[in-house]
Short mmCIF file of C-alpha atoms in Angstrom, two decimals:
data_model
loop_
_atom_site.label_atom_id
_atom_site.label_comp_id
_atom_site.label_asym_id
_atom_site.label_seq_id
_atom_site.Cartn_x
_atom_site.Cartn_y
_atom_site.Cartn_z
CA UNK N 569 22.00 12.55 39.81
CA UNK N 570 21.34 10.01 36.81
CA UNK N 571 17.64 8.74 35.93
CA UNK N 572 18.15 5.10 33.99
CA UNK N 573 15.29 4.32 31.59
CA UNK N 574 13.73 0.69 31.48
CA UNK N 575 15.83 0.27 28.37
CA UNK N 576 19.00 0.91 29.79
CA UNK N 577 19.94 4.54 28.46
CA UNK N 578 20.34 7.11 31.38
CA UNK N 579 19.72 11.10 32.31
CA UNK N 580 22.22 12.80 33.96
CA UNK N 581 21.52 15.86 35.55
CA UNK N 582 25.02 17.35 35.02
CA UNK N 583 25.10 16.77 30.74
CA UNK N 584 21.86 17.14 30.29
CA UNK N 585 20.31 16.28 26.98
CA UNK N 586 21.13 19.11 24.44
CA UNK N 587 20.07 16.76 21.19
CA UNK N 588 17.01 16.90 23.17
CA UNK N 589 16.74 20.72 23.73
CA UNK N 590 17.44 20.04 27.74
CA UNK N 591 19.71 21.67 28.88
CA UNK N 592 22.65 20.48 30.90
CA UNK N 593 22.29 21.15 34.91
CA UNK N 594 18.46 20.34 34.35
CA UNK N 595 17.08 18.84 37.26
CA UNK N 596 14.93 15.15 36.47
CA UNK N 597 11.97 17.01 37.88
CA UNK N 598 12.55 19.88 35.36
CA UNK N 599 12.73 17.93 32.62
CA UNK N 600 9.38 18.35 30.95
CA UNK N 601 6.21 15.42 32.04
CA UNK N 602 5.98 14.56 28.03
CA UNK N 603 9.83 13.58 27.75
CA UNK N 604 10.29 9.95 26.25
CA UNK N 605 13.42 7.79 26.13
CA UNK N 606 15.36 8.66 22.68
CA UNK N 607 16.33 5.05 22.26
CA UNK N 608 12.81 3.10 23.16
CA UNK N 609 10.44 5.99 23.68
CA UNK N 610 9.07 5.23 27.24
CA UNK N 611 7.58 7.93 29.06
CA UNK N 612 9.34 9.97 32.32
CA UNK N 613 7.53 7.67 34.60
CA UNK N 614 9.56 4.09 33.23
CA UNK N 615 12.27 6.37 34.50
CA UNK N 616 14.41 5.54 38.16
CA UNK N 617 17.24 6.58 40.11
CA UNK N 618 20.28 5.48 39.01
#
């Protein structure tokens, strides 16, 4: 599943985000509550299903 950010940039569960230190197959509700966007910096919760 992907998670799109407010900003346009998107999670997706399969790659992961291994610049981030997630690793891929890392479920949305794994990733960690203090995540932010790498392009704009909002929070998890700007976050929805893609």
């Amino acid at each position: 599943m992907k998670y799109a950010c407010v900003c346009g940039w998107e999670y997706d569960e399969e790659a992961g985000y291994p610049e981030g230190g997630i690793a891929p197959g890392t479920k949305w509700e794994d990733v960690p509550e203090d995540f932010e966007c790498p392009l704009c910096s909002m929070g998890k919760d700007d976050f929805t299903e893609a």
